[in-house]
Amino acid sequence: MKPIAVFLLLICLAFSGSTQSKALVTFEKINPELLTNHWKAQWITHPTESALDYGVFHFRKSFEVATVPKEFIIHVSADNRYRLFVNGQAVCFGPARGDLAHWFYESIDISGFLKSGKNLLAAVVWNFGEDKPWAQFSLKTALIVQGNSMQEELVNTDASWKVFKNKAYQLASADAREALGQFIVVGPCDRVDAKLFPWNWETNAYDDQTWSKAKTLDVGHPRGVGTDINWVLTPRRIPQMEIKQQRFEHVRNSSGSKVSEGFLQGKAKWTVPANRKLIVLFDQGNLTTGYPELLVSKGKESRIKLIYSEAMFDAKGNKGNRNEIEGKQMKGYADIFLPDGSANRLFRPLWFRTWRYLQVEIEIKAEELVLEDFKSEFTAYPLQENAVFETDLPELKQIWDTGWRTARLCANETYYDCPYYEQLQYVGDTRIQALISMYVSGDDRLVRNALMQYDESRFHEGLTQSRYPSASPQVIPPFSLYWVDMVHDYWTLRDDPEFVSGFLNGIDQVLSWFTQRIDPKTGLLGPLEYWNFVDWADEWPWKNETRIGGVPKGGSFDGQSSILTMQLAYAVQRAAELHDYFDHPVQAENYKQMAKYLTQSVYDRCWDSSRKYLANTPDKTEFSMHAQIFGILTNTIPENEQKAMAERIMADPKLIQPTLYFRFYLTQALKKTGLADHYLQTLGPWKEMLQNGLSTFAEKQDPTRSDCHAWSASPNYDFLATVAGIRPASPGFKTIRMEPAFGELKFIKGQMPHPSGMIIFNLKRNETDGIQGEVTLPEGLTGTFGWQGKTISLKRLTSINIQ
């Protein structure tokens, strides 16, 4: 049984709140013939409009059923994206992001939305053209719908479908986006002119007689079928995203008209008189991701602008305390809606937005504007918070909640580095977030999807791309090494050998690329191509075109970086364990010898006997905590010296310091050296972010670009893996080791999902050095419990009492 099956009930509950998710069916329901044969359905598009440029298109198909069937399964996909309606109800959206060689489709049972007699399938499909998100691959504007069996084939896409280009949509101006002066690649905002919109187009009552007949392009192709490849149709690997209603918490500022509390709560309308200009600042209360929904009546020729931002900015461009708005201004990307004077006109963007603050700027002409309601639909991957972590320090609860919100907002159809600026799945972020997902939720489907997508991203040299899916390729060689580590992480936490073994060839190709670049004269990595990012340390800044940021000395064409060489050794050691497990003794031994050679070369060339540190390069002019951390993790530094080294670097500010991201690896070094009790002392930057009013954890300490960055949510993993000390003791998490690190805590209490069930713990200090309490394991799981050098066995229910 696959590990995910254990959590099937929890996962089903996760989707039960969304109409759109109830329709999704499992892989087993897909007609096997659709996986190995051409589809009878054809990709369709508009007959005369460009299929390559920006455009929003509506498709409709009317059909009849004599009686409502028990099951009516269809498979849907589109380029770029679609939202599907059945008889006016939103049912599904997609496709999940992939690439052209893995173009996903959703399999949905729409029987619950059908009625006897005439029915309607309707889909809005959009192509953002040259302005599409960097995470979006595209061939051309198109839609495909395929029935699962002969019963459902009456809705197959063909020339009987009708199509209309919605000219109400235009790209919104990028002026506000440019005002931020940041790298933003999440796609365009919308400008919608209500008088051009085909209102109620998704309902049976709408008359589509003037619409065009769809143009057919080609039949659907599953993998390996046919002579040509366009979109390689692939079953969706992940569930539909969570959708739930949310409302704004406050109006922080309003000029021109007062906003009532009843309007905020959705209990009253808000009427604004004619010939007014007003600005209203809505505060969500915390950062969120979602679809704002603004419902208005009247207001002909008015103009409404919605600006989204993570924070407000002072005159110098600083964010400061995120709760404070006095003397600050709004900067962010924006949508524009132009009402037509009719009743109940709804603005909802095509793609979700990210905000804490949402500023609405309204210019009203001769007719009053009635705002019927303003709310939003939250959306994210449906991770469930199945773990619990409680202590006697309330601030740790704040860190837990904030970290979990960070992880949630950075998980959608892929993991995201950040939801506001990029929405790209980077390996460096994803390794950390994958651990959070498995430890806190237990849901590993997005983890598996990420592992596969990185493997699918590898190009002819063997390296993975640093972020994927991404239509703009990027290579960060150290991130390819972190992908190797991700596979190893998954292997330790899930009993899924068939899945893991499929990555061994890719792992070997990644390591081969690095092996070819080892300098035989020094044993260190020589000149390296691409962007060899390690961390956003202040000492490794961007310098226009002369220096790429985040790269330590020796990390480019100069070569000889001890950090990168040890990171290679770190991955090679894990590859050796994998090959050992899969009974590949020759390859395993080769990797073991390579790791020894690399670590010894670094020590011989980079150890500074006067400073008692590993230098970043053999010339011994730059020293960092990063080098010492990898020196500990790889045993480059002798094991009997590692504890003293960890203590020294924690107290030496002269070393180049790790940012929030790399502190994850500092924590691993503390655990390895028996200093896990020091972990809570490293949380100062996270406490500082909370003091500054952040509701998610930032990319780095201020000044920072992104206020929500996945890699900074690592405490949610470490509270369970380091403070509670729960870790796998054997591959597949078949046994566990629990070795708590209380630090200054008096007690810890909570639970953590395991593939076999729930691990439950309730532990407290016994006087000064002892510990007592209980640990409950799922049926069939065993392990050991360690405390200050003493070990006891763990079974179903174990009482702990160690003096």
Tab-separated table of C-alpha atoms in Angstrom, residues 355-779:
chain	number	residue	atom	x	y	z
A	355	TRP	CA	-2.206	40.623	-0.063
A	356	ARG	CA	-2.499	41.736	3.484
A	357	TYR	CA	-3.506	45.234	2.454
A	358	LEU	CA	-5.930	45.809	-0.394
A	359	GLN	CA	-6.485	49.428	-1.365
A	360	VAL	CA	-9.601	50.284	-3.369
A	361	GLU	CA	-9.501	53.537	-5.322
A	362	ILE	CA	-12.879	54.586	-6.748
A	363	GLU	CA	-13.708	57.396	-9.130
A	364	ILE	CA	-17.480	57.840	-9.501
A	365	LYS	CA	-19.080	59.840	-12.293
A	366	ALA	CA	-22.703	60.977	-12.625
A	367	GLU	CA	-24.358	57.864	-11.154
A	368	GLU	CA	-24.003	56.670	-7.560
A	369	LEU	CA	-22.181	53.392	-7.002
A	370	VAL	CA	-23.627	50.659	-4.806
A	371	LEU	CA	-21.127	48.190	-3.429
A	372	GLU	CA	-23.243	45.144	-2.683
A	373	ASP	CA	-20.442	43.089	-1.104
A	374	PHE	CA	-16.661	42.759	-0.943
A	375	LYS	CA	-15.056	39.517	0.191
A	376	SER	CA	-12.644	36.918	-1.158
A	377	GLU	CA	-12.131	33.208	-1.651
A	378	PHE	CA	-8.998	31.899	0.028
A	379	THR	CA	-7.058	29.377	-2.045
A	380	ALA	CA	-4.043	27.146	-1.397
A	381	TYR	CA	-3.031	23.506	-1.528
A	382	PRO	CA	-5.305	21.679	0.970
A	383	LEU	CA	-2.646	20.878	3.562
A	384	GLN	CA	-4.197	19.923	6.893
A	385	GLU	CA	-2.572	20.875	10.190
A	386	ASN	CA	-2.583	17.386	11.671
A	387	ALA	CA	0.402	17.929	13.956
A	388	VAL	CA	0.131	19.679	17.317
A	389	PHE	CA	2.959	21.283	19.275
A	390	GLU	CA	2.389	22.885	22.681
A	391	THR	CA	4.867	24.214	25.251
A	392	ASP	CA	5.006	26.560	28.223
A	393	LEU	CA	6.394	29.377	26.011
A	394	PRO	CA	3.513	31.214	24.267
A	395	GLU	CA	5.881	32.800	21.738
A	396	LEU	CA	6.589	29.361	20.270
A	397	LYS	CA	2.866	29.001	19.530
A	398	GLN	CA	3.066	32.305	17.625
A	399	ILE	CA	6.045	31.057	15.652
A	400	TRP	CA	4.246	27.771	14.914
A	401	ASP	CA	1.072	29.494	13.685
A	402	THR	CA	2.982	32.043	11.600
A	403	GLY	CA	5.238	29.395	10.110
A	404	TRP	CA	2.259	27.226	9.204
A	405	ARG	CA	0.555	30.160	7.485
A	406	THR	CA	3.807	30.742	5.574
A	407	ALA	CA	3.890	27.101	4.488
A	408	ARG	CA	0.234	27.176	3.460
A	409	LEU	CA	0.555	30.304	1.304
A	410	CYS	CA	3.690	28.908	-0.339
A	411	ALA	CA	1.919	25.737	-1.473
A	412	ASN	CA	-0.508	25.713	-4.379
A	413	GLU	CA	-0.363	23.585	-7.536
A	414	THR	CA	3.371	23.474	-6.849
A	415	TYR	CA	5.397	24.661	-3.902
A	416	TYR	CA	6.201	28.369	-4.158
A	417	ASP	CA	9.228	30.304	-3.030
A	418	CYS	CA	6.829	33.209	-2.431
A	419	PRO	CA	3.221	33.828	-3.455
A	420	TYR	CA	3.460	37.560	-4.211
A	421	TYR	CA	6.527	37.944	-6.415
A	422	GLU	CA	7.389	34.704	-8.223
A	423	GLN	CA	5.210	31.635	-7.469
A	424	LEU	CA	8.080	29.438	-8.632
A	425	GLN	CA	9.061	26.053	-7.221
A	426	TYR	CA	12.753	26.332	-6.236
A	427	VAL	CA	14.562	23.279	-4.887
A	428	GLY	CA	16.216	25.170	-2.016
A	429	ASP	CA	12.826	26.207	-0.657
A	430	THR	CA	11.058	22.990	-1.545
A	431	ARG	CA	13.371	20.686	0.400
A	432	ILE	CA	12.453	22.498	3.611
A	433	GLN	CA	8.770	22.785	2.811
A	434	ALA	CA	8.517	19.126	1.846
A	435	LEU	CA	9.743	18.196	5.317
A	436	ILE	CA	7.185	20.573	6.850
A	437	SER	CA	4.403	18.994	4.785
A	438	MET	CA	5.268	15.459	5.818
A	439	TYR	CA	5.846	16.287	9.478
A	440	VAL	CA	2.897	18.636	10.054
A	441	SER	CA	0.303	17.390	7.560
A	442	GLY	CA	1.352	13.889	6.557
A	443	ASP	CA	0.197	14.620	2.990
A	444	ASP	CA	3.077	13.769	0.650
A	445	ARG	CA	1.407	14.227	-2.748
A	446	LEU	CA	2.832	17.674	-3.424
A	447	VAL	CA	6.230	16.364	-2.282
A	448	ARG	CA	6.075	13.511	-4.760
A	449	ASN	CA	4.960	15.880	-7.498
A	450	ALA	CA	7.909	18.191	-6.799
A	451	LEU	CA	10.418	15.324	-6.815
A	452	MET	CA	9.112	14.180	-10.186
A	453	GLN	CA	9.025	17.665	-11.683
A	454	TYR	CA	12.648	18.329	-10.777
A	455	ASP	CA	13.609	14.998	-12.310
A	456	GLU	CA	11.634	15.947	-15.420
A	457	SER	CA	13.464	19.280	-15.573
A	458	ARG	CA	16.927	17.738	-16.058
A	459	PHE	CA	18.603	18.797	-19.287
A	460	HIS	CA	21.328	17.178	-21.390
A	461	GLU	CA	24.188	17.977	-18.977
A	462	GLY	CA	22.439	16.037	-16.220
A	463	LEU	CA	21.579	18.852	-13.821
A	464	THR	CA	18.052	19.618	-12.739
A	465	GLN	CA	16.789	23.116	-13.254
A	466	SER	CA	16.763	25.199	-10.078
A	467	ARG	CA	13.040	25.940	-10.361
A	468	TYR	CA	10.394	23.996	-12.200
A	469	PRO	CA	7.994	24.261	-13.908
A	470	SER	CA	9.496	27.415	-15.400
A	471	ALA	CA	9.263	28.557	-18.993
A	472	SER	CA	12.374	30.643	-18.290
A	473	PRO	CA	15.111	28.081	-17.567
A	474	GLN	CA	17.491	28.640	-14.666
A	475	VAL	CA	20.286	26.455	-13.310
A	476	ILE	CA	21.631	26.622	-9.742
A	477	PRO	CA	23.931	23.595	-9.503
A	478	PRO	CA	23.801	23.422	-5.660
A	479	PHE	CA	20.019	23.104	-5.922
A	480	SER	CA	20.507	19.950	-7.996
A	481	LEU	CA	22.416	18.587	-5.005
A	482	TYR	CA	19.524	19.538	-2.722
A	483	TRP	CA	17.237	17.540	-5.014
A	484	VAL	CA	19.416	14.502	-4.264
A	485	ASP	CA	18.974	15.300	-0.559
A	486	MET	CA	15.209	15.633	-1.063
A	487	VAL	CA	15.037	12.132	-2.520
A	488	HIS	CA	16.984	10.885	0.481
A	489	ASP	CA	14.646	12.730	2.869
A	490	TYR	CA	11.629	11.119	1.238
A	491	TRP	CA	13.293	7.676	1.405
A	492	THR	CA	13.771	8.037	5.167
A	493	LEU	CA	10.170	9.138	5.733
A	494	ARG	CA	8.171	6.964	3.339
A	495	ASP	CA	8.269	3.231	2.635
A	496	ASP	CA	8.045	3.660	-1.128
A	497	PRO	CA	11.113	1.958	-2.662
A	498	GLU	CA	9.690	1.672	-6.181
A	499	PHE	CA	9.109	5.425	-6.337
A	500	VAL	CA	12.516	6.285	-4.872
A	501	SER	CA	14.470	3.887	-7.093
A	502	GLY	CA	13.140	5.683	-10.149
A	503	PHE	CA	15.317	8.684	-9.268
A	504	LEU	CA	18.647	6.859	-8.980
A	505	ASN	CA	19.579	7.396	-12.625
A	506	GLY	CA	18.875	11.113	-12.315
A	507	ILE	CA	20.879	11.309	-9.095
A	508	ASP	CA	23.853	9.666	-10.794
A	509	GLN	CA	23.644	12.124	-13.686
A	510	VAL	CA	23.587	15.113	-11.331
A	511	LEU	CA	26.604	13.828	-9.424
A	512	SER	CA	28.423	13.008	-12.654
A	513	TRP	CA	28.202	16.678	-13.675
A	514	PHE	CA	29.955	17.687	-10.464
A	515	THR	CA	32.458	14.839	-10.587
A	516	GLN	CA	33.669	16.059	-13.975
A	517	ARG	CA	34.449	19.444	-12.403
A	518	ILE	CA	36.608	18.262	-9.528
A	519	ASP	CA	40.073	19.789	-9.888
A	520	PRO	CA	42.557	16.864	-9.798
A	521	LYS	CA	45.289	19.160	-8.469
A	522	THR	CA	43.362	20.204	-5.353
A	523	GLY	CA	40.514	17.724	-4.974
A	524	LEU	CA	38.097	20.652	-4.747
A	525	LEU	CA	35.498	21.698	-7.257
A	526	GLY	CA	37.149	23.804	-9.934
A	527	PRO	CA	35.512	26.469	-12.137
A	528	LEU	CA	31.715	26.168	-12.113
A	529	GLU	CA	29.197	27.434	-14.621
A	530	TYR	CA	25.789	28.886	-13.826
A	531	TRP	CA	24.578	30.483	-10.571
A	532	ASN	CA	26.098	28.710	-7.577
A	533	PHE	CA	23.862	30.216	-4.926
A	534	VAL	CA	24.519	29.329	-1.289
A	535	ASP	CA	22.801	31.998	0.828
A	536	TRP	CA	21.778	35.675	0.836
A	537	ALA	CA	24.653	36.643	3.150
A	538	ASP	CA	25.386	40.380	3.253
A	539	GLU	CA	28.983	39.690	2.262
A	540	TRP	CA	27.855	38.049	-0.989
A	541	PRO	CA	25.770	40.855	-2.548
A	542	TRP	CA	24.619	41.601	-6.063
A	543	LYS	CA	26.827	44.141	-7.821
A	544	ASN	CA	25.036	45.041	-11.029
A	545	GLU	CA	26.456	42.786	-13.738
A	546	THR	CA	29.855	42.240	-12.096
A	547	ARG	CA	28.793	39.919	-9.289
A	548	ILE	CA	25.855	37.564	-8.853
A	549	GLY	CA	24.388	37.632	-5.354
A	550	GLY	CA	24.437	34.759	-2.883
A	551	VAL	CA	27.645	33.199	-4.217
A	552	PRO	CA	30.643	32.674	-1.896
A	553	LYS	CA	34.232	33.091	-2.914
A	554	GLY	CA	35.252	30.251	-5.237
A	555	GLY	CA	31.695	29.723	-6.407
A	556	SER	CA	32.146	30.760	-10.015
A	557	PHE	CA	34.819	30.500	-12.685
A	558	ASP	CA	37.519	30.999	-10.038
A	559	GLY	CA	36.588	27.687	-8.414
A	560	GLN	CA	38.026	26.030	-5.297
A	561	SER	CA	34.997	26.640	-3.034
A	562	SER	CA	35.133	24.574	0.139
A	563	ILE	CA	31.411	25.164	0.750
A	564	LEU	CA	30.302	23.831	-2.625
A	565	THR	CA	32.770	20.941	-2.462
A	566	MET	CA	31.385	19.909	0.926
A	567	GLN	CA	27.828	20.324	-0.319
A	568	LEU	CA	28.750	17.866	-3.062
A	569	ALA	CA	30.145	15.496	-0.427
A	570	TYR	CA	26.909	15.892	1.595
A	571	ALA	CA	24.837	14.772	-1.416
A	572	VAL	CA	27.301	12.009	-2.363
A	573	GLN	CA	27.074	10.540	1.143
A	574	ARG	CA	23.299	10.358	0.806
A	575	ALA	CA	23.543	8.856	-2.670
A	576	ALA	CA	25.809	6.170	-1.230
A	577	GLU	CA	23.145	5.274	1.345
A	578	LEU	CA	20.510	5.007	-1.369
A	579	HIS	CA	22.637	2.757	-3.576
A	580	ASP	CA	23.531	0.621	-0.561
A	581	TYR	CA	19.826	0.172	0.207
A	582	PHE	CA	19.028	-0.819	-3.372
A	583	ASP	CA	21.892	-3.301	-3.428
A	584	HIS	CA	24.236	-1.470	-5.790
A	585	PRO	CA	27.468	-2.131	-3.879
A	586	VAL	CA	29.902	-0.899	-6.537
A	587	GLN	CA	28.210	2.475	-7.007
A	588	ALA	CA	27.721	2.839	-3.261
A	589	GLU	CA	31.396	2.202	-2.586
A	590	ASN	CA	32.436	4.629	-5.331
A	591	TYR	CA	30.368	7.353	-3.689
A	592	LYS	CA	31.733	6.561	-0.234
A	593	GLN	CA	35.302	6.880	-1.511
A	594	MET	CA	34.451	10.072	-3.381
A	595	ALA	CA	32.992	11.629	-0.234
A	596	LYS	CA	36.138	10.756	1.743
A	597	TYR	CA	38.336	12.214	-0.988
A	598	LEU	CA	36.348	15.444	-1.137
A	599	THR	CA	36.203	16.005	2.624
A	600	GLN	CA	39.893	15.214	3.092
A	601	SER	CA	40.809	17.563	0.235
A	602	VAL	CA	38.825	20.381	1.801
A	603	TYR	CA	40.439	19.823	5.190
A	604	ASP	CA	43.941	19.637	3.728
A	605	ARG	CA	43.504	22.754	1.577
A	606	CYS	CA	41.186	24.977	3.594
A	607	TRP	CA	41.785	24.304	7.292
A	608	ASP	CA	43.352	27.378	8.890
A	609	SER	CA	45.371	26.173	11.854
A	610	SER	CA	45.699	29.676	13.315
A	611	ARG	CA	41.989	30.578	13.232
A	612	LYS	CA	40.862	26.980	13.751
A	613	TYR	CA	38.262	27.303	11.007
A	614	LEU	CA	37.678	25.984	7.515
A	615	ALA	CA	38.192	28.819	5.040
A	616	ASN	CA	35.886	29.290	2.080
A	617	THR	CA	38.828	28.819	-0.332
A	618	PRO	CA	42.436	27.592	-0.071
A	619	ASP	CA	43.789	31.180	0.046
A	620	LYS	CA	42.107	31.436	3.469
A	621	THR	CA	40.846	35.011	3.121
A	622	GLU	CA	37.116	34.429	3.684
A	623	PHE	CA	35.501	32.537	6.565
A	624	SER	CA	31.829	31.711	7.059
A	625	MET	CA	29.521	29.773	9.331
A	626	HIS	CA	28.387	28.022	6.156
A	627	ALA	CA	31.735	26.284	5.725
A	628	GLN	CA	31.822	25.151	9.348
A	629	ILE	CA	28.223	23.904	9.155
A	630	PHE	CA	28.954	21.744	6.123
A	631	GLY	CA	32.241	20.745	7.754
A	632	ILE	CA	30.223	19.283	10.623
A	633	LEU	CA	27.480	17.725	8.492
A	634	THR	CA	29.990	15.955	6.204
A	635	ASN	CA	32.576	15.031	8.894
A	636	THR	CA	35.167	17.160	7.120
A	637	ILE	CA	35.862	18.439	10.624
A	638	PRO	CA	36.876	15.426	12.791
A	639	GLU	CA	33.944	14.146	14.800
A	640	ASN	CA	35.671	14.643	18.155
A	641	GLU	CA	36.078	18.362	17.330
A	642	GLN	CA	32.599	19.041	15.952
A	643	LYS	CA	30.820	19.914	19.204
A	644	ALA	CA	33.439	22.493	20.147
A	645	MET	CA	33.278	23.910	16.618
A	646	ALA	CA	29.493	24.281	16.790
A	647	GLU	CA	29.774	26.088	20.115
A	648	ARG	CA	32.457	28.427	18.744
A	649	ILE	CA	30.607	29.466	15.603
A	650	MET	CA	27.459	30.233	17.584
A	651	ALA	CA	29.461	32.835	19.518
A	652	ASP	CA	31.569	34.319	16.692
A	653	PRO	CA	29.915	37.243	14.855
A	654	LYS	CA	33.047	37.798	12.757
A	655	LEU	CA	32.168	34.817	10.602
A	656	ILE	CA	29.847	35.388	7.632
A	657	GLN	CA	26.443	34.647	9.159
A	658	PRO	CA	23.653	32.467	7.746
A	659	THR	CA	20.314	34.032	6.882
A	660	LEU	CA	16.922	32.564	7.745
A	661	TYR	CA	17.267	30.063	4.902
A	662	PHE	CA	20.628	28.561	5.841
A	663	ARG	CA	19.823	28.421	9.538
A	664	PHE	CA	17.979	25.228	8.684
A	665	TYR	CA	21.393	23.630	8.112
A	666	LEU	CA	22.793	25.234	11.262
A	667	THR	CA	20.071	23.401	13.174
A	668	GLN	CA	21.070	20.098	11.593
A	669	ALA	CA	24.644	20.724	12.706
A	670	LEU	CA	23.509	21.449	16.271
A	671	LYS	CA	21.546	18.184	16.322
A	672	LYS	CA	24.478	16.208	14.947
A	673	THR	CA	26.819	17.523	17.651
A	674	GLY	CA	24.440	16.934	20.554
A	675	LEU	CA	23.652	20.626	20.930
A	676	ALA	CA	19.978	20.518	19.944
A	677	ASP	CA	19.149	22.128	23.289
A	678	HIS	CA	20.645	25.323	21.843
A	679	TYR	CA	18.105	25.411	19.011
A	680	LEU	CA	15.562	27.630	20.758
A	681	GLN	CA	18.315	30.205	21.290
A	682	THR	CA	18.607	30.616	17.499
A	683	LEU	CA	15.003	31.788	17.047
A	684	GLY	CA	15.763	35.471	17.614
A	685	PRO	CA	15.186	36.459	13.952
A	686	TRP	CA	11.762	34.803	13.958
A	687	LYS	CA	10.780	36.585	17.182
A	688	GLU	CA	11.947	39.867	15.647
A	689	MET	CA	9.700	39.316	12.620
A	690	LEU	CA	6.734	38.791	14.932
A	691	GLN	CA	7.593	42.001	16.790
A	692	ASN	CA	7.595	43.785	13.417
A	693	GLY	CA	4.023	42.690	12.754
A	694	LEU	CA	4.675	40.057	10.083
A	695	SER	CA	1.933	37.447	9.780
A	696	THR	CA	4.192	35.181	7.686
A	697	PHE	CA	7.963	34.733	7.734
A	698	ALA	CA	10.056	36.716	5.282
A	699	GLU	CA	12.698	35.826	2.720
A	700	LYS	CA	15.330	37.304	4.999
A	701	GLN	CA	15.506	39.791	7.833
A	702	ASP	CA	14.639	43.389	6.973
A	703	PRO	CA	15.163	44.936	4.565
A	704	THR	CA	13.497	42.178	2.594
A	705	ARG	CA	11.631	41.830	-0.652
A	706	SER	CA	9.212	39.003	0.142
A	707	ASP	CA	7.224	38.918	3.391
A	708	CYS	CA	6.285	35.281	2.822
A	709	HIS	CA	8.993	32.788	1.936
A	710	ALA	CA	8.744	29.028	2.276
A	711	TRP	CA	12.270	28.397	3.487
A	712	SER	CA	11.700	30.570	6.570
A	713	ALA	CA	8.972	28.266	7.895
A	714	SER	CA	11.575	25.709	9.033
A	715	PRO	CA	10.609	25.995	12.761
A	716	ASN	CA	7.435	24.034	12.010
A	717	TYR	CA	9.641	21.127	11.057
A	718	ASP	CA	12.210	21.635	13.794
A	719	PHE	CA	9.729	21.966	16.640
A	720	LEU	CA	8.821	18.341	15.882
A	721	ALA	CA	12.130	16.998	14.543
A	722	THR	CA	14.479	18.854	16.910
A	723	VAL	CA	12.589	19.994	20.035
A	724	ALA	CA	10.358	16.903	20.188
A	725	GLY	CA	13.258	15.048	18.547
A	726	ILE	CA	11.180	12.749	16.329
A	727	ARG	CA	13.113	11.305	13.396
A	728	PRO	CA	13.266	8.087	11.342
A	729	ALA	CA	15.524	5.393	12.774
A	730	SER	CA	15.330	3.276	9.628
A	731	PRO	CA	14.391	3.805	5.964
A	732	GLY	CA	10.697	4.319	5.318
A	733	PHE	CA	10.128	5.529	8.893
A	734	LYS	CA	9.644	1.875	9.837
A	735	THR	CA	11.107	2.620	13.262
A	736	ILE	CA	11.554	5.898	15.067
A	737	ARG	CA	14.057	7.594	17.336
A	738	MET	CA	12.743	10.226	19.740
A	739	GLU	CA	15.317	12.369	21.512
A	740	PRO	CA	13.756	15.601	22.816
A	741	ALA	CA	15.749	18.814	23.220
A	742	PHE	CA	13.844	20.933	25.730
A	743	GLY	CA	16.285	23.809	26.006
A	744	GLU	CA	14.654	26.080	28.588
A	745	LEU	CA	11.209	24.502	28.183
A	746	LYS	CA	9.343	22.876	31.062
A	747	PHE	CA	7.091	20.644	28.969
A	748	ILE	CA	6.185	19.695	25.404
A	749	LYS	CA	2.922	18.148	24.315
A	750	GLY	CA	1.557	17.267	20.909
A	751	GLN	CA	1.267	14.845	18.054
A	752	MET	CA	2.747	14.164	14.648
A	753	PRO	CA	1.334	12.198	11.690
A	754	HIS	CA	3.238	9.057	10.689
A	755	PRO	CA	2.386	6.760	7.744
A	756	SER	CA	1.076	4.236	10.292
A	757	GLY	CA	-0.982	6.697	12.318
A	758	MET	CA	-0.365	9.371	14.946
A	759	ILE	CA	2.638	9.712	17.240
A	760	ILE	CA	1.431	11.346	20.474
A	761	PHE	CA	3.689	12.749	23.189
A	762	ASN	CA	3.216	14.443	26.553
A	763	LEU	CA	6.516	15.078	28.325
A	764	LYS	CA	7.741	17.327	31.096
A	765	ARG	CA	10.917	17.925	33.007
A	766	ASN	CA	11.367	15.987	36.212
A	767	GLU	CA	13.228	18.321	38.552
A	768	THR	CA	16.443	19.538	36.839
A	769	ASP	CA	17.732	16.765	34.584
A	770	GLY	CA	14.995	14.165	34.436
A	771	ILE	CA	12.015	13.696	32.145
A	772	GLN	CA	8.674	11.977	32.569
A	773	GLY	CA	5.470	11.498	30.628
A	774	GLU	CA	4.027	9.293	27.888
A	775	VAL	CA	4.666	8.491	24.245
A	776	THR	CA	2.003	6.694	22.200
A	777	LEU	CA	2.927	5.112	18.869
A	778	PRO	CA	0.637	3.799	16.105
A	779	GLU	CA	-0.067	0.080	16.099
